[in-house]
XYZ file of C-alpha atoms in Angstrom:
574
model
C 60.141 181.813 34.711
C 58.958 181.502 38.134
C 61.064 179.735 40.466
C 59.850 176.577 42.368
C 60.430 175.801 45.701
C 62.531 172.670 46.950
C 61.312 169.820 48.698
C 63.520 168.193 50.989
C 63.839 164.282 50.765
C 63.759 162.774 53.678
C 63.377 158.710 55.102
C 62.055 157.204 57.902
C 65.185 157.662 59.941
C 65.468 161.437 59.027
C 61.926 161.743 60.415
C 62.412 160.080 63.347
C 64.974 162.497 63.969
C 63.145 165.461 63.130
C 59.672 164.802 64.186
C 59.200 168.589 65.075
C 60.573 170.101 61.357
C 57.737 171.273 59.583
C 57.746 170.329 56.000
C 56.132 172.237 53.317
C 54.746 170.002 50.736
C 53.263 171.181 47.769
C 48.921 169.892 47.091
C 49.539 169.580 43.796
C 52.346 169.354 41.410
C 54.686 172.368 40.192
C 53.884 173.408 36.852
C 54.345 176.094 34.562
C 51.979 178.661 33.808
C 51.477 180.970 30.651
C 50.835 183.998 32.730
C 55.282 183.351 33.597
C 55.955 183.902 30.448
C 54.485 187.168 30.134
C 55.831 188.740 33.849
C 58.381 191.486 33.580
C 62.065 190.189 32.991
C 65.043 192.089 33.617
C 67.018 192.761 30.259
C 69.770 190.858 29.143
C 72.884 191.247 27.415
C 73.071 188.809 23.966
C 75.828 187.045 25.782
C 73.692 186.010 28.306
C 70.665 185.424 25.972
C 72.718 183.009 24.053
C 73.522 180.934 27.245
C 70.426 180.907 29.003
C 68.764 179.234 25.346
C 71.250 177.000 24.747
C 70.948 175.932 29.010
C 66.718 175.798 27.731
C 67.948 173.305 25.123
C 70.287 170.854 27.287
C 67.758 171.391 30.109
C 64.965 168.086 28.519
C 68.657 166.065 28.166
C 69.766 166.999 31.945
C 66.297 165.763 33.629
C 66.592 162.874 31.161
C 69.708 161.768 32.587
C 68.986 162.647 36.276
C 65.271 161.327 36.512
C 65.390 158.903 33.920
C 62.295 156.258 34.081
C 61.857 153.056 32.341
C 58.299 150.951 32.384
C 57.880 148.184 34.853
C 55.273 145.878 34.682
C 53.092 144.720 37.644
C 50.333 142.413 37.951
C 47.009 143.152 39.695
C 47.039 139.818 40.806
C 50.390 139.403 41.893
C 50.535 137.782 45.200
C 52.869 138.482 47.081
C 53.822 141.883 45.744
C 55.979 141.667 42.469
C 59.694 141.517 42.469
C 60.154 144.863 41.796
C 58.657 146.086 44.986
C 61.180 143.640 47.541
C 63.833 145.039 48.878
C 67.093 144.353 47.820
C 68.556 140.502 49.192
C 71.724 140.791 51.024
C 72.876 137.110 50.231
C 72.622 134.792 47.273
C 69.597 132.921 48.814
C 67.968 136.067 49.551
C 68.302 136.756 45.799
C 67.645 133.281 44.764
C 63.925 133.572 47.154
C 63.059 137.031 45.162
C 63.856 135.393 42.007
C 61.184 132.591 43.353
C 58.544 135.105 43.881
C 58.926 137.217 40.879
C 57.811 134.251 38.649
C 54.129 135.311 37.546
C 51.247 133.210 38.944
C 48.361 131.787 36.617
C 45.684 133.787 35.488
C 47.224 137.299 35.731
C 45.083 140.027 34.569
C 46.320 143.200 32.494
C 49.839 144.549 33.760
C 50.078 148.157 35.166
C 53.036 150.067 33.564
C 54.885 152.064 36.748
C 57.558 154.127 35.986
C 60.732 152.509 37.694
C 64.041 154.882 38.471
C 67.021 154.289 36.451
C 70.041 153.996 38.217
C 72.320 152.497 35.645
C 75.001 155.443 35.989
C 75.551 155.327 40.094
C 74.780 151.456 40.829
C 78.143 150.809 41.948
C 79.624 153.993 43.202
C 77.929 154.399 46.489
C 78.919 151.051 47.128
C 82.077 150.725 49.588
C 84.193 147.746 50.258
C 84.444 149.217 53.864
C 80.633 149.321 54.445
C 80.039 146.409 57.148
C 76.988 146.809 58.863
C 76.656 150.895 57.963
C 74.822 152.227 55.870
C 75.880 155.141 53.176
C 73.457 157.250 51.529
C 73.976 160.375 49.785
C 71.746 163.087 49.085
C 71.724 166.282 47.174
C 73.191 168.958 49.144
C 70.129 171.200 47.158
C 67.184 170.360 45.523
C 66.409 173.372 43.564
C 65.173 173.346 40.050
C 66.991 176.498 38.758
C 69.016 176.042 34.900
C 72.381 175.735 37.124
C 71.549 173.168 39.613
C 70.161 171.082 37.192
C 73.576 171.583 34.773
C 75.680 170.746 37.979
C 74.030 168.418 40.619
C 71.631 164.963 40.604
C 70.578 163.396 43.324
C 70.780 159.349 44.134
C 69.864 156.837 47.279
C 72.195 153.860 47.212
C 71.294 150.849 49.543
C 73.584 149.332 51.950
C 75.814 146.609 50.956
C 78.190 144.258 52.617
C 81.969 143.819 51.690
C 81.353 140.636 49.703
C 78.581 142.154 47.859
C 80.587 145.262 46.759
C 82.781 142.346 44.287
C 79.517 141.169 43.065
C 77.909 144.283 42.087
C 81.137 145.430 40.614
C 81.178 142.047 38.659
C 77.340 142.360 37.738
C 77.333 145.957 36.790
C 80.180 145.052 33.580
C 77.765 142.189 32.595
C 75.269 142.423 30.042
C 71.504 141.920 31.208
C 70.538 138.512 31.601
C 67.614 138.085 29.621
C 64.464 137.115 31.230
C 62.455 133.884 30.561
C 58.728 133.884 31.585
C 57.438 130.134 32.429
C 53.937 129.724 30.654
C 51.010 129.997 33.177
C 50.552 126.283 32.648
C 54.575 125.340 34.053
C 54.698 127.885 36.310
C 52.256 127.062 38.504
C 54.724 123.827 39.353
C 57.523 126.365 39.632
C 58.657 124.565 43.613
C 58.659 121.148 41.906
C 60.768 122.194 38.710
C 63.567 124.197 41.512
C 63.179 121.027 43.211
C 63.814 118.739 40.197
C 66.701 121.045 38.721
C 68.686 121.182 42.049
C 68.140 117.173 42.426
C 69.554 116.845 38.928
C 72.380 119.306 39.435
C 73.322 117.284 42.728
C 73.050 113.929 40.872
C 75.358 114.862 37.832
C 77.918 116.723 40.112
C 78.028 113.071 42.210
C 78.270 110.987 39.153
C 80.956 113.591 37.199
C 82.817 112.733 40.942
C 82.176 109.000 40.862
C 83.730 108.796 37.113
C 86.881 110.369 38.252
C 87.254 109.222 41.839
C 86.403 105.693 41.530
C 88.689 105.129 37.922
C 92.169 104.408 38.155
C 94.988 107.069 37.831
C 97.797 107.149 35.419
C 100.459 105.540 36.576
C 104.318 106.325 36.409
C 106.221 105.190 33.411
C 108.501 101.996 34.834
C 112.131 103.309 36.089
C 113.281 100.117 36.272
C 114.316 97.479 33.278
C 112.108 94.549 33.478
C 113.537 91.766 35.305
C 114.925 88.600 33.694
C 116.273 85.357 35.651
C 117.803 82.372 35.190
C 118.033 80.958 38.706
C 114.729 81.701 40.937
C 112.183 84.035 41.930
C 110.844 85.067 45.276
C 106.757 85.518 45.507
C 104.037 86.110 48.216
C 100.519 85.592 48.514
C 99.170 87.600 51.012
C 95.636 88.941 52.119
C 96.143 93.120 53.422
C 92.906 93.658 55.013
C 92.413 96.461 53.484
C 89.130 97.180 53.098
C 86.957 100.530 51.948
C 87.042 103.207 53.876
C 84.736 102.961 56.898
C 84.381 98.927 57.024
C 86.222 98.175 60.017
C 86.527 95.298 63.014
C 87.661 96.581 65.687
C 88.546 100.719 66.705
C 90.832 101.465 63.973
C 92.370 99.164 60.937
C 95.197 101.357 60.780
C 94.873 100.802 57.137
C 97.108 103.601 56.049
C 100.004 102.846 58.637
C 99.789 99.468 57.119
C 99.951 100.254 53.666
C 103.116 102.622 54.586
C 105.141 99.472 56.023
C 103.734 97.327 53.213
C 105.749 99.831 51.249
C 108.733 100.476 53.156
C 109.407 96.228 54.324
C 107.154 93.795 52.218
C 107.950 95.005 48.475
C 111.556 95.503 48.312
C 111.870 91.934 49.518
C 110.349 89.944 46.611
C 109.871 89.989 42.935
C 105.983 88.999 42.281
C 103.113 89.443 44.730
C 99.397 88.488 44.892
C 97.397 90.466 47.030
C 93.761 90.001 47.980
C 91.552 92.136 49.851
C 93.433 95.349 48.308
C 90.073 96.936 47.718
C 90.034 100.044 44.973
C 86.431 101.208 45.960
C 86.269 104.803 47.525
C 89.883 105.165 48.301
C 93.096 105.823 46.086
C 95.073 103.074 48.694
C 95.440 100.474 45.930
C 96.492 103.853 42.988
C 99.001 104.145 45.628
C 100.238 101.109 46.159
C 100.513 100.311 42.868
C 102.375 103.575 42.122
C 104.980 103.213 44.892
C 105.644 99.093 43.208
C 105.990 100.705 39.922
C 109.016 102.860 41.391
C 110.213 100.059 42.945
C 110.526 98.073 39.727
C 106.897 96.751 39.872
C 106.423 97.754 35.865
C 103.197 95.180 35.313
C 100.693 94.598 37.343
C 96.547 93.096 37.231
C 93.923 93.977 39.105
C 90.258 93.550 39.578
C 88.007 95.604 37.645
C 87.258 98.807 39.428
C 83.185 99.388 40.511
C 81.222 102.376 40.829
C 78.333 103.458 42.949
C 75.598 102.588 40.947
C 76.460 99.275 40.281
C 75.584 98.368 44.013
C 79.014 96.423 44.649
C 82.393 96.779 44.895
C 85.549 95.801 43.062
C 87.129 91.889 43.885
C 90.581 93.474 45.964
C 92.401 90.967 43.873
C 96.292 92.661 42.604
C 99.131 90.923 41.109
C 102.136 92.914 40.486
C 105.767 91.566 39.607
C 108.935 92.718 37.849
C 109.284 89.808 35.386
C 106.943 90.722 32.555
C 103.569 89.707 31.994
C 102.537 88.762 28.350
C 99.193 87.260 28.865
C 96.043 88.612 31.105
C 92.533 87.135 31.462
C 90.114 88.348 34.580
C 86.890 86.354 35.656
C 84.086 87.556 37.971
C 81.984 85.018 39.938
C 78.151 85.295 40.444
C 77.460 87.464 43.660
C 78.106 85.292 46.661
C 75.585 85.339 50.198
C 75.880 87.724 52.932
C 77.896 90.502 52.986
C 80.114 88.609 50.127
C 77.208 89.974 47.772
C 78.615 93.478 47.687
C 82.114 92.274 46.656
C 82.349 91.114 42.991
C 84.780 88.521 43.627
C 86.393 86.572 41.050
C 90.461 85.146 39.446
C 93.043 87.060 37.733
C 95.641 85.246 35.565
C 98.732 86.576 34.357
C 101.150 84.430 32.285
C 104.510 85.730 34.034
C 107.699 85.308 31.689
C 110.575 84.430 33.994
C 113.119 84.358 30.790
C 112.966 83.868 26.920
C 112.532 80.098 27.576
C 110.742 79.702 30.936
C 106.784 81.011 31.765
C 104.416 80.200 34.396
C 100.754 80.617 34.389
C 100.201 82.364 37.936
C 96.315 82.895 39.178
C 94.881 84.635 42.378
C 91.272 84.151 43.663
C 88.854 85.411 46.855
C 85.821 83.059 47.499
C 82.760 83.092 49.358
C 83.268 83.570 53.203
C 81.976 81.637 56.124
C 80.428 83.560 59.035
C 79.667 80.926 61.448
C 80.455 80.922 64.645
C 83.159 78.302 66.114
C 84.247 76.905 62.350
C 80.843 75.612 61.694
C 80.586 74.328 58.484
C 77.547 76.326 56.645
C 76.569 74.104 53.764
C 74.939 77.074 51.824
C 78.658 78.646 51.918
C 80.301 75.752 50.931
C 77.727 74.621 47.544
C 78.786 78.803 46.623
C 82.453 78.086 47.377
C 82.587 74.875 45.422
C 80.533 76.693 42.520
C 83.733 78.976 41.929
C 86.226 76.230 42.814
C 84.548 75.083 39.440
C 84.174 78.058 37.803
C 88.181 78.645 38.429
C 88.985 75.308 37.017
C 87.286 76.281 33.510
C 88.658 79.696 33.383
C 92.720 77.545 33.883
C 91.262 74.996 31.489
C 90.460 77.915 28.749
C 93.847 80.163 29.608
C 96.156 77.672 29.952
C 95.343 74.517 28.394
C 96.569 74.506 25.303
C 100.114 74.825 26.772
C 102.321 72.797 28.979
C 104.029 76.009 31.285
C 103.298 75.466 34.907
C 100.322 76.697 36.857
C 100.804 78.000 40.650
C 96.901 78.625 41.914
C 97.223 80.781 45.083
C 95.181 82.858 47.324
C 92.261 83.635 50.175
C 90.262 80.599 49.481
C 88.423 80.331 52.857
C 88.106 76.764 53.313
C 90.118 75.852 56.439
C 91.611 72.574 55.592
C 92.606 71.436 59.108
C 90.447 69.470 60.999
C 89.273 70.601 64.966
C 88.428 67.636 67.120
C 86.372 67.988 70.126
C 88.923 67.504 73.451
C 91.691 67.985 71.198
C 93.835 70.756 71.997
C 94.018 73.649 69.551
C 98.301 73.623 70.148
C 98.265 70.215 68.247
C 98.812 69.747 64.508
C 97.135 67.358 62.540
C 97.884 65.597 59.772
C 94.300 65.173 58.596
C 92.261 67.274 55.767
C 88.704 68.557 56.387
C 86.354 66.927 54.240
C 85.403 70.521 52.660
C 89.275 70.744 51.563
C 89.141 67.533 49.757
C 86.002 68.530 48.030
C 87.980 71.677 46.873
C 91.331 70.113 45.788
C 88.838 67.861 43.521
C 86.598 70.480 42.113
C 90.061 72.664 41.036
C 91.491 69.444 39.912
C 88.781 68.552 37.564
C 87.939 65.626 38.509
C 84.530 66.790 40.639
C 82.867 65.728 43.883
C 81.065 62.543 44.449
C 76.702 63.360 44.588
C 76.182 60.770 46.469
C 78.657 59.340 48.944
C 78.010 55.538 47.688
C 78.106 56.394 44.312
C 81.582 56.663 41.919
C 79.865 57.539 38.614
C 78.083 60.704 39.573
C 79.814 63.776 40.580
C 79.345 67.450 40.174
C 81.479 70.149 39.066
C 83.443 67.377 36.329
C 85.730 68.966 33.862
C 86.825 67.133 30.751
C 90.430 69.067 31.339
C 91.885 67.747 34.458
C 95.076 69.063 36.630
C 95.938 65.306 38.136
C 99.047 66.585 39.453
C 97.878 69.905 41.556
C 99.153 69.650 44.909
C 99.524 71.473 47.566
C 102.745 73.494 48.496
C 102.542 74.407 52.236
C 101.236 71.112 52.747
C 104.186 68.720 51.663
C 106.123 71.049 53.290
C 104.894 71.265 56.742
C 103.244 67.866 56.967
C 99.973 69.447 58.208
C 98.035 72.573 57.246
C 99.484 76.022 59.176
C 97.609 78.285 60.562
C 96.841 81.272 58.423
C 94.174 82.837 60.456
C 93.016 82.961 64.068
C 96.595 82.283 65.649
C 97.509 81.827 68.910
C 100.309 83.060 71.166
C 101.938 81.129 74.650
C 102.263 84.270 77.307
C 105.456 84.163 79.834
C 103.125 82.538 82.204
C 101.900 79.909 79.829
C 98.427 80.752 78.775
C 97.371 80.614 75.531
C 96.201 83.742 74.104
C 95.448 85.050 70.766
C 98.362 86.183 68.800
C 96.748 89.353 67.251
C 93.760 91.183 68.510
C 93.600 94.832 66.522
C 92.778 93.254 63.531
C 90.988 90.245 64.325
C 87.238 90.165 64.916
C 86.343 88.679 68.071
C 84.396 85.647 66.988
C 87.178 84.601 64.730
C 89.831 84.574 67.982
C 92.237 81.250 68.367
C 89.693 79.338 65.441
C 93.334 78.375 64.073
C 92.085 78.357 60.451
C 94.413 77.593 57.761
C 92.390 79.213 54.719
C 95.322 80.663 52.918
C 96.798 77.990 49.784
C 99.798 77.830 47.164
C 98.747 75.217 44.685
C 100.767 74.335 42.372
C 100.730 72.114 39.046
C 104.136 70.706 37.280
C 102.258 69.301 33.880
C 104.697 66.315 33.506
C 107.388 69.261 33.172
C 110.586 69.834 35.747
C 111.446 73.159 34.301
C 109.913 75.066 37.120
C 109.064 74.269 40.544
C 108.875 75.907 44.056
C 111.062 75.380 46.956
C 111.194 76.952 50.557
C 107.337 77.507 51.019
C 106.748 79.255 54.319
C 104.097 80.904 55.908
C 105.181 84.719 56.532
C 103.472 85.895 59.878
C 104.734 89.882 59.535
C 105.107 90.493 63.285
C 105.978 93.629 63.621
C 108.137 93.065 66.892
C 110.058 90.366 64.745
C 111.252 92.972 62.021
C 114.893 93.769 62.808
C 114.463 96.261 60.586
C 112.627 98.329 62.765
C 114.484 100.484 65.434
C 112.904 99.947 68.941
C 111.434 103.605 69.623
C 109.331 102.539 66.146
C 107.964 99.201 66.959
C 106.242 101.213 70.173
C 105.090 103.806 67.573
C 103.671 101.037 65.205
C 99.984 100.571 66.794
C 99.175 97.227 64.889
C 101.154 93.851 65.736
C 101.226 92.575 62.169
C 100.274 93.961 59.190
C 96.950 91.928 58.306
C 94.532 89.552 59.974
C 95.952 86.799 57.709
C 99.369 85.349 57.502
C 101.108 85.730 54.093
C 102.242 82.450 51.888
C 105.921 82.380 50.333
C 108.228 80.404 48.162
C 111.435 80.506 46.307
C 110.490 79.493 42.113
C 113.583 77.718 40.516
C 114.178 77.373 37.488
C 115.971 74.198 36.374
């Protein structure tokens, strides 16, 4: 057989280098010709007859394996060029643009089979971990077409990959072939709008699979405390915590975090049932925590709000009771959505029938009502017909849970209706005796008894219940003599200005307004089993808290621990 010359393989680099090297390339392609055959051949041993046949017989199964082809199919029509043809991507987008452009236009013609090289046996091992930024080729060392070079060489280009890709093609190579899927002309031609569509529904199940388990409540800890059982009194607290979700804030910071952590550390340990308002659960595991850290305190029941999610436009009430006596009755209630930025907030009552002992219970609810935004305590009469709405709503939902008993009923919470009055010339350091008229409206609307439609009139009222709570009075009240302030305090500096008592959570409009929006209510039923003593309004100054070393009052940054002032009383039992 007559021996064929080698042709070097070269790339564009290797001629750039070489410009000058003459290469010899053959016009037409190497064949084999029958006058070969018959040209003198030197004689050989049987030996070496037997090898060089059986080499003739593995010699179709070598160039198999080291110039193996397999059919590709491109389109005459294929514009751009078809994915076969782009050079290899060096990231995932890269890849995830070529996969983009290999999907086949409309109207494609008849496919042209090319033959497309097989590198299945050496796609991985020219690929280096080491190889960032160079490039790594290897070529044959000789390209001749003699029986023994064929037996003992092959030659292969491998691209250049990075040092992340190397894991991927070493991942990808052990995979089987991911089968391929072509769109019909009549989809494909939307192929941008269908990527489009699939990554908008990817994003929107990933951020709803996030909402379902971000915005739902954890497990809690199982109690580590026995529940608590007295015969002699009880210690509660109504108190709004300001604590908002994340990013809703009044002035630089709310410190909300720092002021969950003293919560914590100097407001639970000191009493045995709490109701909390304004301890929002949307966005933010603050109230998962704060309910976890009462449970190991002995906190081992608890109520709250139901929890909201994203698409429900709104988030939860904030309303929490927890307590160590046990609670063996629970009913929730949700208002209508209230005006302004109240609409968001799903406000509404919890009750909790709290069993003191085996003989003595109290029926215990919590509510948030609408808000007033007006500037220097104006009365807004669109606020107050919303207010009074759930002043009504919150006497039906006592008349349904606890009517058909006779255990006492303590109503307590945020209620926003400032109940002093704020005469013109009078000065804001004076307390008053007097009740604003929007106070009495709401004593008579949770009462049952209704407000008057027309102020002539005795017959006609709104908001009448057929249940009544005649003897619902008001704690704080028939304490003090006058209504505290809750809310927009005031200080007297060493040089005898007034100032405002707390400025880092207060908004500015609502400075030295003196509101007293904060109420204890309670309601004996003709019993005297049960009834509160000591009511005082907790202010939480931080510099007041001897518990505190000095170095960590300076650290604190806030000067109390809400906007609000906190309610308390002692319950004793009889």
């Amino acid at each position: 057989m007559s021996s064929v010359p080698a042709v070097p393989i070269t790339d564009s680099r290797r001629r750039s280098e070489d410009e000058d090297t003459d290469i010899s390339i053959p016009e037409e392609p190497y064949h084999d010709e029958a006058g070969d055959e018959e040209q003198e051949r030197p004689a050989l041993s049987d030996n070496e007859e037997q090898q060089e046949e059986s080499a003739i017989e593995e010699l179709p199964a070598i160039r198999a394996r080291n110039h193996s082809y397999e059919a590709s199919v491109v389109s005459t029509q294929s514009n751009p060029p078809p994915y076969e043809l782009y050079p290899p991507a060096r990231t995932v987008f890269g890849r995830m643009f070529n996969w983009l452009r290999k999907i086949p236009t409309i109207n494609t013609h008849q496919p042209i089979y090319l033959p497309t090289i097989n590198n299945n046996e050496n796609s991985s091992s020219g690929r280096s971990i080491f190889s960032f930024g160079r490039r790594h080729r290897r070529t044959n060392s000789s390209a001749t077409l003699d029986n023994n070079s064929l037996l003992s060489s092959s030659s292969s280009l491998t691209d250049s990959v990075s040092c992340w890709s190397y894991y991927y093609f070493q991942i990808k190579d052990r995979l089987p072939d991911i089968p391929r899927f072509i769109l019909p002309p009549f989809i494909a031609k939307y192929r941008a709008a269908l990527i489009c569509l699939s990554f908008f529904s990817l994003a929107l199940f990933s951020f709803l699979l996030f909402c379902s388990v971000y915005f739902s409540p954890i497990t809690y800890p199982d109690p580590t405390y026995p529940d608590k059982v007295t015969n002699t009194s009880a210690r509660f607290l109504t108190l709004n915590i300001f604590m908002r979700p994340p990013l809703i804030k009044n002035n630089w910071s709310d410190y909300k975090d720092d002021r969950l952590a003293y919560i914590e550390k100097y407001i639970l340990p000191e009493y045995d049932i709490i109701a909390f308002q304004e301890s929002f659960a949307f966005a933010s595991r603050r109230k998962d925590r704060l309910i976890t850290t009462a449970r190991n305190m002995g906190y081992n029941y608890h109520i709250e709000s139901p929890r909201k999610y994203p698409w429900q436009i709104g988030v939860d009430g904030g309303l929490l009771i927890i307590s160590r006596f046990p609670i063996r009755q629970t009913d929730i209630i949700e208002y209508p959505r209230g005006q302004h930025s109240d609409w968001l907030s799903i406000k509404g009552a919890l009750h909790a029938l709290i069993e003191l002992n085996a003989t003595r219970k109290m029926h215990l609810y919590t509510s948030h009502t609408q808000a007033s935004y007006d500037l220097n305590n104006i009365v807004n009469e669109d606020d107050t017909i919303i207010r009074l709405s759930q002043f009504a709503l919150l006497h039906s939902f006592v008349a349904e849970t606890a009517g058909n008993d006779s255990d006492p009923i303590m109503i307590v919470g945020d209620l926003n209706v400032d109940a002093a009055i704020h005469p013109k010339g009078v000065p804001i350091t004076k307390r008053l005796k007097d009740s604003s008229s929007e106070y009495v409206k709401m004593v008579d609307v949770i009462k049952g008894t209704g407000v008057l439609k027309r102020p002539n009139s005795s017959d006609e009222r709104w908001f009448e219940h057929p249940w009544k709570m005649n003897d619902l009075r008001d704690v704080v009240y028939d304490h003090y003599g006058y209504h505290p302030v809750t809310f927009g305090d005031y200080k007297i500096n060493e040089k005898g200005d007034i100032i405002p008592a707390e400025t880092v959570l207060t908004n500015w409009d609502v400075l030295l307004t003196v509101q007293s929006i904060d109420r204890i209510f309670w309601s004996d039923r003709q019993t005297n089993i049960i009834h509160p003593q000591l009511p005082q309004v907790q202010k939480f100054w931080v510099e007041e808290n001897d518990l505190m070393s000095d170095e960590e009052r300076e650290q604190t940054k806030f000067t109390q621990i809400s906007d609000h002032y906190g309610m308390s009383c002692e319950i004793k039992l009889n």
